[in-house]
PDB file of C-alpha atoms and ligand atoms in Angstrom:
ATOM      1  CA  MET X  28       0.000   0.000   0.000  1.00  0.00           C
ATOM      2  CA  GLN X  29       1.288   3.429  -0.953  1.00  0.00           C
ATOM      3  CA  THR X  30       1.548   5.480   2.238  1.00  0.00           C
ATOM      4  CA  GLN X  31       3.656   8.349   0.929  1.00  0.00           C
ATOM      5  CA  ILE X  32       2.467  11.143  -1.285  1.00  0.00           C
ATOM      6  CA  LYS X  33       4.584  12.386  -4.198  1.00  0.00           C
ATOM      7  CA  ILE X  34       4.052  15.921  -5.478  1.00  0.00           C
ATOM      8  CA  SER X  35       5.953  17.201  -8.509  1.00  0.00           C
ATOM      9  CA  VAL X  36       5.937  20.963  -8.980  1.00  0.00           C
ATOM     10  CA  LEU X  37       5.430  21.472 -12.725  1.00  0.00           C
ATOM     11  CA  THR X  38       4.522  25.164 -12.661  1.00  0.00           C
ATOM     12  CA  ASP X  39       5.087  27.763  -9.984  1.00  0.00           C
ATOM     13  CA  ASN X  40       6.087  31.436  -9.783  1.00  0.00           C
ATOM     14  CA  HIS X  41       9.576  30.505  -8.611  1.00  0.00           C
ATOM     15  CA  ALA X  42      12.066  28.892 -10.982  1.00  0.00           C
ATOM     16  CA  GLY X  43      14.166  25.907  -9.975  1.00  0.00           C
ATOM     17  CA  SER X  44      17.786  25.664 -11.131  1.00  0.00           C
ATOM     18  CA  PHE X  45      16.940  23.944 -14.408  1.00  0.00           C
ATOM     19  CA  PHE X  46      13.213  24.577 -14.703  1.00  0.00           C
ATOM     20  CA  PRO X  47      11.514  27.712 -16.037  1.00  0.00           C
ATOM     21  CA  ALA X  48       8.695  29.418 -14.084  1.00  0.00           C
ATOM     22  CA  GLU X  49       5.617  31.511 -14.811  1.00  0.00           C
ATOM     23  CA  HIS X  50       2.832  33.100 -12.776  1.00  0.00           C
ATOM     24  CA  GLY X  51       0.729  29.995 -12.264  1.00  0.00           C
ATOM     25  CA  LEU X  52       0.440  26.655 -10.543  1.00  0.00           C
ATOM     26  CA  SER X  53       0.501  23.035 -11.650  1.00  0.00           C
ATOM     27  CA  TYR X  54       1.278  20.001  -9.498  1.00  0.00           C
ATOM     28  CA  LEU X  55       1.369  16.313 -10.361  1.00  0.00           C
ATOM     29  CA  ILE X  56       0.068  14.379  -7.362  1.00  0.00           C
ATOM     30  CA  GLU X  57       0.686  10.651  -6.970  1.00  0.00           C
ATOM     31  CA  TYR X  58      -1.035   8.914  -4.071  1.00  0.00           C
ATOM     32  CA  ASP X  59      -3.506   6.143  -3.282  1.00  0.00           C
ATOM     33  CA  GLY X  60      -2.966   4.541  -6.695  1.00  0.00           C
ATOM     34  CA  LYS X  61      -3.952   7.752  -8.488  1.00  0.00           C
ATOM     35  CA  LYS X  62      -2.016  10.161 -10.637  1.00  0.00           C
ATOM     36  CA  ILE X  63      -3.720  13.555 -10.618  1.00  0.00           C
ATOM     37  CA  LEU X  64      -2.758  16.692 -12.483  1.00  0.00           C
ATOM     38  CA  PHE X  65      -3.796  19.550 -10.202  1.00  0.00           C
ATOM     39  CA  ASP X  66      -4.054  22.735 -12.304  1.00  0.00           C
ATOM     40  CA  THR X  67      -2.159  23.410 -15.507  1.00  0.00           C
ATOM     41  CA  GLY X  68      -0.589  26.848 -15.175  1.00  0.00           C
ATOM     42  CA  GLN X  69      -1.208  29.380 -17.945  1.00  0.00           C
ATOM     43  CA  SER X  70       0.867  27.891 -20.766  1.00  0.00           C
ATOM     44  CA  ASP X  71       2.384  24.580 -21.865  1.00  0.00           C
ATOM     45  CA  MET X  72       5.173  25.017 -19.308  1.00  0.00           C
ATOM     46  CA  PHE X  73       3.740  22.242 -17.117  1.00  0.00           C
ATOM     47  CA  LEU X  74       4.167  19.785 -19.995  1.00  0.00           C
ATOM     48  CA  ARG X  75       7.746  20.853 -20.677  1.00  0.00           C
ATOM     49  CA  ASN X  76       8.698  20.667 -17.009  1.00  0.00           C
ATOM     50  CA  ALA X  77       6.954  17.278 -16.664  1.00  0.00           C
ATOM     51  CA  GLU X  78       9.000  16.018 -19.583  1.00  0.00           C
ATOM     52  CA  LYS X  79      12.222  17.274 -17.982  1.00  0.00           C
ATOM     53  CA  LEU X  80      11.223  15.522 -14.766  1.00  0.00           C
ATOM     54  CA  ASN X  81      10.356  12.362 -16.683  1.00  0.00           C
ATOM     55  CA  ALA X  82       6.991  12.649 -14.971  1.00  0.00           C
ATOM     56  CA  GLY X  83       5.016  11.264 -17.942  1.00  0.00           C
ATOM     57  CA  LEU X  84       1.551  12.821 -17.958  1.00  0.00           C
ATOM     58  CA  ASP X  85       0.206  10.264 -20.478  1.00  0.00           C
ATOM     59  CA  ASN X  86      -1.253   7.977 -17.822  1.00  0.00           C
ATOM     60  CA  THR X  87      -2.736  10.526 -15.417  1.00  0.00           C
ATOM     61  CA  ASP X  88      -6.148   9.507 -14.087  1.00  0.00           C
ATOM     62  CA  MET X  89      -7.591  13.000 -14.246  1.00  0.00           C
ATOM     63  CA  THR X  90      -7.012  16.721 -14.164  1.00  0.00           C
ATOM     64  CA  VAL X  91      -8.453  18.749 -11.289  1.00  0.00           C
ATOM     65  CA  LEU X  92      -8.925  22.477 -11.763  1.00  0.00           C
ATOM     66  CA  SER X  93      -8.794  24.462  -8.502  1.00  0.00           C
ATOM     67  CA  HIS X  94     -10.731  27.457  -9.915  1.00  0.00           C
ATOM     68  CA  GLY X  95     -11.390  29.311 -13.146  1.00  0.00           C
ATOM     69  CA  HIS X  96      -8.437  31.674 -13.403  1.00  0.00           C
ATOM     70  CA  PHE X  97      -6.117  31.780 -16.419  1.00  0.00           C
ATOM     71  CA  ASP X  98      -2.978  31.039 -14.399  1.00  0.00           C
ATOM     72  CA  HIS X  99      -4.444  27.687 -13.278  1.00  0.00           C
ATOM     73  CA  GLY X 100      -6.450  26.591 -16.282  1.00  0.00           C
ATOM     74  CA  ASN X 101      -5.120  27.995 -19.554  1.00  0.00           C
ATOM     75  CA  GLY X 102      -2.759  25.039 -19.810  1.00  0.00           C
ATOM     76  CA  LEU X 103      -5.894  22.929 -20.495  1.00  0.00           C
ATOM     77  CA  ALA X 104      -5.531  24.002 -24.124  1.00  0.00           C
ATOM     78  CA  PHE X 105      -2.364  21.873 -24.332  1.00  0.00           C
ATOM     79  CA  LEU X 106      -3.869  18.640 -22.973  1.00  0.00           C
ATOM     80  CA  PRO X 107      -5.360  16.074 -25.356  1.00  0.00           C
ATOM     81  CA  GLY X 108      -8.454  15.511 -23.177  1.00  0.00           C
ATOM     82  CA  GLY X 109      -9.272  13.054 -20.403  1.00  0.00           C
ATOM     83  CA  LYS X 110     -11.236  13.427 -17.195  1.00  0.00           C
ATOM     84  CA  LEU X 111     -11.531  16.929 -15.767  1.00  0.00           C
ATOM     85  CA  VAL X 112     -12.991  17.784 -12.363  1.00  0.00           C
ATOM     86  CA  CYS X 113     -13.837  21.318 -11.217  1.00  0.00           C
ATOM     87  CA  HIS X 114     -16.481  23.510  -9.597  1.00  0.00           C
ATOM     88  CA  PRO X 115     -19.344  24.467 -11.990  1.00  0.00           C
ATOM     89  CA  GLY X 116     -18.573  28.170 -11.503  1.00  0.00           C
ATOM     90  CA  CYS X 117     -15.159  27.977 -13.179  1.00  0.00           C
ATOM     91  CA  PHE X 118     -16.298  29.075 -16.629  1.00  0.00           C
ATOM     92  CA  VAL X 119     -17.628  32.536 -15.875  1.00  0.00           C
ATOM     93  CA  ARG X 120     -16.151  35.601 -17.602  1.00  0.00           C
ATOM     94  CA  ARG X 121     -14.206  37.542 -14.974  1.00  0.00           C
ATOM     95  CA  PHE X 122     -11.850  40.480 -14.772  1.00  0.00           C
ATOM     96  CA  ARG X 123      -9.314  42.260 -12.609  1.00  0.00           C
ATOM     97  CA  GLY X 124     -11.164  45.220 -11.038  1.00  0.00           C
ATOM     98  CA  GLN X 125      -8.188  47.545 -11.156  1.00  0.00           C
ATOM     99  CA  ASP X 126      -7.596  47.624 -14.923  1.00  0.00           C
ATOM    100  CA  GLY X 127     -10.314  45.430 -16.451  1.00  0.00           C
ATOM    101  CA  THR X 128      -7.892  42.717 -17.609  1.00  0.00           C
ATOM    102  CA  TYR X 129      -9.626  39.444 -18.477  1.00  0.00           C
ATOM    103  CA  ILE X 130      -8.445  36.783 -16.021  1.00  0.00           C
ATOM    104  CA  GLY X 131     -10.963  33.976 -16.631  1.00  0.00           C
ATOM    105  CA  LEU X 132     -10.250  30.798 -18.563  1.00  0.00           C
ATOM    106  CA  GLY X 133      -9.138  31.073 -22.175  1.00  0.00           C
ATOM    107  CA  MET X 134     -11.448  28.229 -23.245  1.00  0.00           C
ATOM    108  CA  THR X 135     -15.241  28.434 -22.929  1.00  0.00           C
ATOM    109  CA  GLU X 136     -17.289  25.809 -21.075  1.00  0.00           C
ATOM    110  CA  GLU X 137     -18.454  24.440 -24.459  1.00  0.00           C
ATOM    111  CA  GLU X 138     -14.885  24.102 -25.728  1.00  0.00           C
ATOM    112  CA  ILE X 139     -13.783  22.436 -22.494  1.00  0.00           C
ATOM    113  CA  SER X 140     -16.692  20.024 -22.303  1.00  0.00           C
ATOM    114  CA  SER X 141     -16.275  18.996 -25.932  1.00  0.00           C
ATOM    115  CA  LYS X 142     -12.596  18.192 -25.320  1.00  0.00           C
ATOM    116  CA  PHE X 143     -12.709  16.744 -21.795  1.00  0.00           C
ATOM    117  CA  ASP X 144     -14.843  14.248 -19.916  1.00  0.00           C
ATOM    118  CA  LEU X 145     -16.003  17.056 -17.620  1.00  0.00           C
ATOM    119  CA  LYS X 146     -17.408  16.469 -14.147  1.00  0.00           C
ATOM    120  CA  THR X 147     -18.395  19.599 -12.231  1.00  0.00           C
ATOM    121  CA  SER X 148     -19.294  19.517  -8.557  1.00  0.00           C
ATOM    122  CA  ALA X 149     -20.019  22.108  -5.909  1.00  0.00           C
ATOM    123  CA  ASP X 150     -20.291  19.241  -3.411  1.00  0.00           C
ATOM    124  CA  PRO X 151     -17.326  17.257  -2.137  1.00  0.00           C
ATOM    125  CA  LEU X 152     -16.312  14.618  -4.654  1.00  0.00           C
ATOM    126  CA  GLN X 153     -14.469  11.455  -3.684  1.00  0.00           C
ATOM    127  CA  ILE X 154     -11.646  10.966  -6.181  1.00  0.00           C
ATOM    128  CA  SER X 155     -10.292   7.893  -4.419  1.00  0.00           C
ATOM    129  CA  GLY X 156     -10.697   6.447  -0.945  1.00  0.00           C
ATOM    130  CA  LYS X 157      -8.159   8.946   0.326  1.00  0.00           C
ATOM    131  CA  ILE X 158      -8.429  11.921  -2.026  1.00  0.00           C
ATOM    132  CA  ILE X 159     -11.378  14.324  -1.975  1.00  0.00           C
ATOM    133  CA  PHE X 160     -12.154  17.308  -4.194  1.00  0.00           C
ATOM    134  CA  LEU X 161     -13.772  19.749  -1.761  1.00  0.00           C
ATOM    135  CA  GLY X 162     -16.162  21.553  -4.136  1.00  0.00           C
ATOM    136  CA  ALA X 163     -17.522  24.858  -2.795  1.00  0.00           C
ATOM    137  CA  ILE X 164     -15.750  25.846   0.420  1.00  0.00           C
ATOM    138  CA  PRO X 165     -17.912  27.583   3.061  1.00  0.00           C
ATOM    139  CA  ARG X 166     -16.401  30.884   4.151  1.00  0.00           C
ATOM    140  CA  ILE X 167     -16.737  30.941   7.909  1.00  0.00           C
ATOM    141  CA  THR X 168     -13.815  32.977   9.247  1.00  0.00           C
ATOM    142  CA  ASP X 169     -14.121  36.738   9.667  1.00  0.00           C
ATOM    143  CA  PHE X 170     -10.616  37.473   8.352  1.00  0.00           C
ATOM    144  CA  GLU X 171     -10.593  35.618   5.014  1.00  0.00           C
ATOM    145  CA  SER X 172     -12.193  36.231   1.610  1.00  0.00           C
ATOM    146  CA  ARG X 173     -14.108  39.279   2.869  1.00  0.00           C
ATOM    147  CA  LYS X 174     -12.694  41.562   0.174  1.00  0.00           C
ATOM    148  CA  THR X 175     -12.074  41.068  -3.506  1.00  0.00           C
ATOM    149  CA  THR X 176     -10.370  42.973  -6.299  1.00  0.00           C
ATOM    150  CA  PHE X 177     -12.069  40.833  -8.974  1.00  0.00           C
ATOM    151  CA  ARG X 178     -15.176  41.694 -10.994  1.00  0.00           C
ATOM    152  CA  PHE X 179     -17.691  39.917 -13.233  1.00  0.00           C
ATOM    153  CA  GLU X 180     -18.610  41.264 -16.651  1.00  0.00           C
ATOM    154  CA  ASP X 181     -21.522  43.281 -15.167  1.00  0.00           C
ATOM    155  CA  GLY X 182     -19.186  44.972 -12.687  1.00  0.00           C
ATOM    156  CA  THR X 183     -20.371  43.100  -9.583  1.00  0.00           C
ATOM    157  CA  ALA X 184     -17.832  41.676  -7.138  1.00  0.00           C
ATOM    158  CA  ASP X 185     -16.342  38.258  -7.899  1.00  0.00           C
ATOM    159  CA  PHE X 186     -15.360  36.426  -4.719  1.00  0.00           C
ATOM    160  CA  VAL X 187     -14.164  33.404  -6.734  1.00  0.00           C
ATOM    161  CA  GLU X 188     -16.807  31.133  -5.190  1.00  0.00           C
ATOM    162  CA  ASP X 189     -15.531  28.354  -7.465  1.00  0.00           C
ATOM    163  CA  ASP X 190     -12.222  28.206  -5.583  1.00  0.00           C
ATOM    164  CA  SER X 191     -11.690  24.662  -4.298  1.00  0.00           C
ATOM    165  CA  ALA X 192      -8.897  22.372  -3.119  1.00  0.00           C
ATOM    166  CA  LEU X 193      -7.962  18.732  -2.591  1.00  0.00           C
ATOM    167  CA  ALA X 194      -7.976  17.028   0.797  1.00  0.00           C
ATOM    168  CA  VAL X 195      -5.655  14.033   0.980  1.00  0.00           C
ATOM    169  CA  ILE X 196      -5.847  11.551   3.845  1.00  0.00           C
ATOM    170  CA  LEU X 197      -2.296  10.579   4.807  1.00  0.00           C
ATOM    171  CA  PRO X 198      -1.528   8.123   7.619  1.00  0.00           C
ATOM    172  CA  GLU X 199      -0.381  11.127   9.719  1.00  0.00           C
ATOM    173  CA  GLY X 200      -3.483  13.226   9.049  1.00  0.00           C
ATOM    174  CA  LEU X 201      -4.932  15.537   6.403  1.00  0.00           C
ATOM    175  CA  PHE X 202      -2.843  17.153   3.722  1.00  0.00           C
ATOM    176  CA  ILE X 203      -4.467  20.032   1.812  1.00  0.00           C
ATOM    177  CA  ILE X 204      -3.536  21.095  -1.704  1.00  0.00           C
ATOM    178  CA  SER X 205      -4.714  24.577  -2.585  1.00  0.00           C
ATOM    179  CA  GLY X 206      -4.670  26.348  -5.952  1.00  0.00           C
ATOM    180  CA  CYS X 207      -4.902  30.003  -5.005  1.00  0.00           C
ATOM    181  CA  GLY X 208      -6.623  29.977  -1.614  1.00  0.00           C
ATOM    182  CA  HIS X 209      -9.306  32.491  -2.623  1.00  0.00           C
ATOM    183  CA  SER X 210     -11.699  30.764  -0.183  1.00  0.00           C
ATOM    184  CA  GLY X 211      -9.223  31.299   2.640  1.00  0.00           C
ATOM    185  CA  ILE X 212      -6.694  28.767   3.861  1.00  0.00           C
ATOM    186  CA  VAL X 213      -8.307  28.373   7.290  1.00  0.00           C
ATOM    187  CA  ASN X 214     -11.753  27.998   5.704  1.00  0.00           C
ATOM    188  CA  THR X 215     -10.326  25.330   3.387  1.00  0.00           C
ATOM    189  CA  CYS X 216      -8.673  23.376   6.222  1.00  0.00           C
ATOM    190  CA  GLU X 217     -11.765  23.634   8.425  1.00  0.00           C
ATOM    191  CA  TYR X 218     -14.012  22.341   5.656  1.00  0.00           C
ATOM    192  CA  ALA X 219     -11.660  19.430   4.916  1.00  0.00           C
ATOM    193  CA  ARG X 220     -11.687  18.562   8.615  1.00  0.00           C
ATOM    194  CA  LYS X 221     -15.464  18.762   8.715  1.00  0.00           C
ATOM    195  CA  ILE X 222     -16.227  16.582   5.711  1.00  0.00           C
ATOM    196  CA  THR X 223     -13.574  13.940   6.449  1.00  0.00           C
ATOM    197  CA  GLY X 224     -14.121  13.885  10.204  1.00  0.00           C
ATOM    198  CA  ILE X 225     -10.324  13.955  10.565  1.00  0.00           C
ATOM    199  CA  SER X 226      -9.098  16.770  12.768  1.00  0.00           C
ATOM    200  CA  LYS X 227      -5.354  16.122  12.548  1.00  0.00           C
ATOM    201  CA  LEU X 228      -3.834  18.392   9.933  1.00  0.00           C
ATOM    202  CA  HIS X 229      -0.480  17.129   8.664  1.00  0.00           C
ATOM    203  CA  GLY X 230       0.167  19.879   6.187  1.00  0.00           C
ATOM    204  CA  ILE X 231      -0.818  22.192   3.365  1.00  0.00           C
ATOM    205  CA  MET X 232       0.711  23.266   0.075  1.00  0.00           C
ATOM    206  CA  GLY X 233      -0.155  25.672  -2.727  1.00  0.00           C
ATOM    207  CA  GLY X 234      -1.290  29.221  -3.311  1.00  0.00           C
ATOM    208  CA  PHE X 235      -2.348  30.937  -0.086  1.00  0.00           C
ATOM    209  CA  HIS X 236      -3.355  34.262  -1.705  1.00  0.00           C
ATOM    210  CA  LEU X 237      -1.771  36.152   1.177  1.00  0.00           C
ATOM    211  CA  LYS X 238       0.158  39.263   0.257  1.00  0.00           C
ATOM    212  CA  THR X 239       1.237  41.088   3.397  1.00  0.00           C
ATOM    213  CA  THR X 240       1.886  40.384   7.063  1.00  0.00           C
ATOM    214  CA  ALA X 241      -1.529  41.807   8.051  1.00  0.00           C
ATOM    215  CA  THR X 242      -4.256  39.970  10.004  1.00  0.00           C
ATOM    216  CA  PRO X 243      -5.139  37.224   7.467  1.00  0.00           C
ATOM    217  CA  THR X 244      -1.499  36.083   7.321  1.00  0.00           C
ATOM    218  CA  ARG X 245      -1.034  36.315  11.097  1.00  0.00           C
ATOM    219  CA  GLU X 246      -4.262  34.433  11.799  1.00  0.00           C
ATOM    220  CA  THR X 247      -3.412  31.738   9.247  1.00  0.00           C
ATOM    221  CA  ILE X 248       0.028  31.226  10.812  1.00  0.00           C
ATOM    222  CA  LYS X 249      -1.554  31.080  14.263  1.00  0.00           C
ATOM    223  CA  TYR X 250      -4.125  28.523  13.079  1.00  0.00           C
ATOM    224  CA  LEU X 251      -1.588  26.290  11.324  1.00  0.00           C
ATOM    225  CA  SER X 252       0.751  26.476  14.340  1.00  0.00           C
ATOM    226  CA  GLU X 253      -2.061  25.460  16.672  1.00  0.00           C
ATOM    227  CA  THR X 254      -3.061  22.515  14.477  1.00  0.00           C
ATOM    228  CA  GLY X 255       0.538  21.250  14.600  1.00  0.00           C
ATOM    229  CA  ALA X 256       0.802  21.044  10.804  1.00  0.00           C
ATOM    230  CA  LYS X 257       4.223  19.627   9.942  1.00  0.00           C
ATOM    231  CA  HIS X 258       4.487  20.504   6.251  1.00  0.00           C
ATOM    232  CA  VAL X 259       3.515  24.063   5.348  1.00  0.00           C
ATOM    233  CA  PHE X 260       4.459  25.021   1.793  1.00  0.00           C
ATOM    234  CA  PRO X 261       3.000  28.361   0.682  1.00  0.00           C
ATOM    235  CA  SER X 262       3.744  29.048  -2.980  1.00  0.00           C
ATOM    236  CA  HIS X 263       2.478  30.689  -6.187  1.00  0.00           C
ATOM    237  CA  CYS X 264       0.354  33.736  -5.200  1.00  0.00           C
ATOM    238  CA  THR X 265       1.746  33.972  -1.652  1.00  0.00           C
ATOM    239  CA  GLU X 266       3.751  37.180  -1.890  1.00  0.00           C
ATOM    240  CA  LEU X 267       7.116  37.945  -0.302  1.00  0.00           C
ATOM    241  CA  PRO X 268       6.128  39.598   3.013  1.00  0.00           C
ATOM    242  CA  ALA X 269       3.639  36.796   3.722  1.00  0.00           C
ATOM    243  CA  LEU X 270       6.090  34.127   2.513  1.00  0.00           C
ATOM    244  CA  ALA X 271       8.758  35.494   4.843  1.00  0.00           C
ATOM    245  CA  ALA X 272       6.335  35.354   7.773  1.00  0.00           C
ATOM    246  CA  PHE X 273       5.572  31.685   7.019  1.00  0.00           C
ATOM    247  CA  TYR X 274       9.267  30.879   6.698  1.00  0.00           C
ATOM    248  CA  GLU X 275       9.904  32.462  10.057  1.00  0.00           C
ATOM    249  CA  ALA X 276       7.059  30.549  11.706  1.00  0.00           C
ATOM    250  CA  PHE X 277       7.680  27.115  10.153  1.00  0.00           C
ATOM    251  CA  ALA X 278      10.851  25.270   9.226  1.00  0.00           C
ATOM    252  CA  ILE X 279      10.048  25.105   5.535  1.00  0.00           C
ATOM    253  CA  ARG X 280      11.666  25.246   2.125  1.00  0.00           C
ATOM    254  CA  GLN X 281      10.749  27.468  -0.772  1.00  0.00           C
ATOM    255  CA  ILE X 282       8.757  25.737  -3.485  1.00  0.00           C
ATOM    256  CA  LYS X 283      10.248  26.000  -6.984  1.00  0.00           C
ATOM    257  CA  THR X 284       9.500  24.406 -10.342  1.00  0.00           C
ATOM    258  CA  GLY X 285      11.103  20.981 -10.694  1.00  0.00           C
ATOM    259  CA  ASP X 286      10.776  20.235  -6.962  1.00  0.00           C
ATOM    260  CA  VAL X 287       9.600  16.732  -6.147  1.00  0.00           C
ATOM    261  CA  LEU X 288       8.300  16.320  -2.622  1.00  0.00           C
ATOM    262  CA  VAL X 289       7.785  12.913  -1.063  1.00  0.00           C
ATOM    263  CA  PHE X 290       6.551  12.486   2.475  1.00  0.00           C
TER     264      PHE X 290
HETATM  265 FE1  FE2 U 315      -3.532  31.876  -8.992  1.00  0.00          FE
END
């Protein structure tokens, strides 16, 4: 029985020694007999880095899209097809409030569903006995996802309600894999705990969407410290001041493209 999880970092904002980087996220997750591509970045970089890593994406069981932003899903254009799991709200047209830049997916829902075997779910979806796609994540904390800089086409606020994550049940406890953390990292962990009934949190990895050292970052560090999480790997959209605060609080390494984590 496979008890260790293997995560290959195909796309991230930070470049490894021999691997290029871009603003985006893509991980290859191998656990519980499954090979899951979690997000695709914004270009074909994930494929090129997978090739360099000899990671072979040909036999992946499925692709999971964390949410409908270009930097997580535009790489879908470079996949031949296969199973795709995501929240039904991923396909909406959405923009950056500040300058009106389009930041939704490059492919429409019709294009995606004609190419992929698409399964959308706002409810938790069991991918294997030990891997769960969380679906819509309830926003319960008072310090996360209360503000947004994103807008829909009609100008109303976009809180990226389609933002989801994976909960993986390791022998040591839960391990959470987040795309961008728009739902809030604490909200995500709390929901994973609730639906699995497992309170022990072993770790978390991915985009935390924390930019500064203000309250959301401080409260997230406090929460993760209290849970006793052993592996805390903020990456992608976690910006420098927040990253530095996490590095100070936890004995962790910086995530870069080409990294392969096994634990
Ligand atoms: Fe992102």
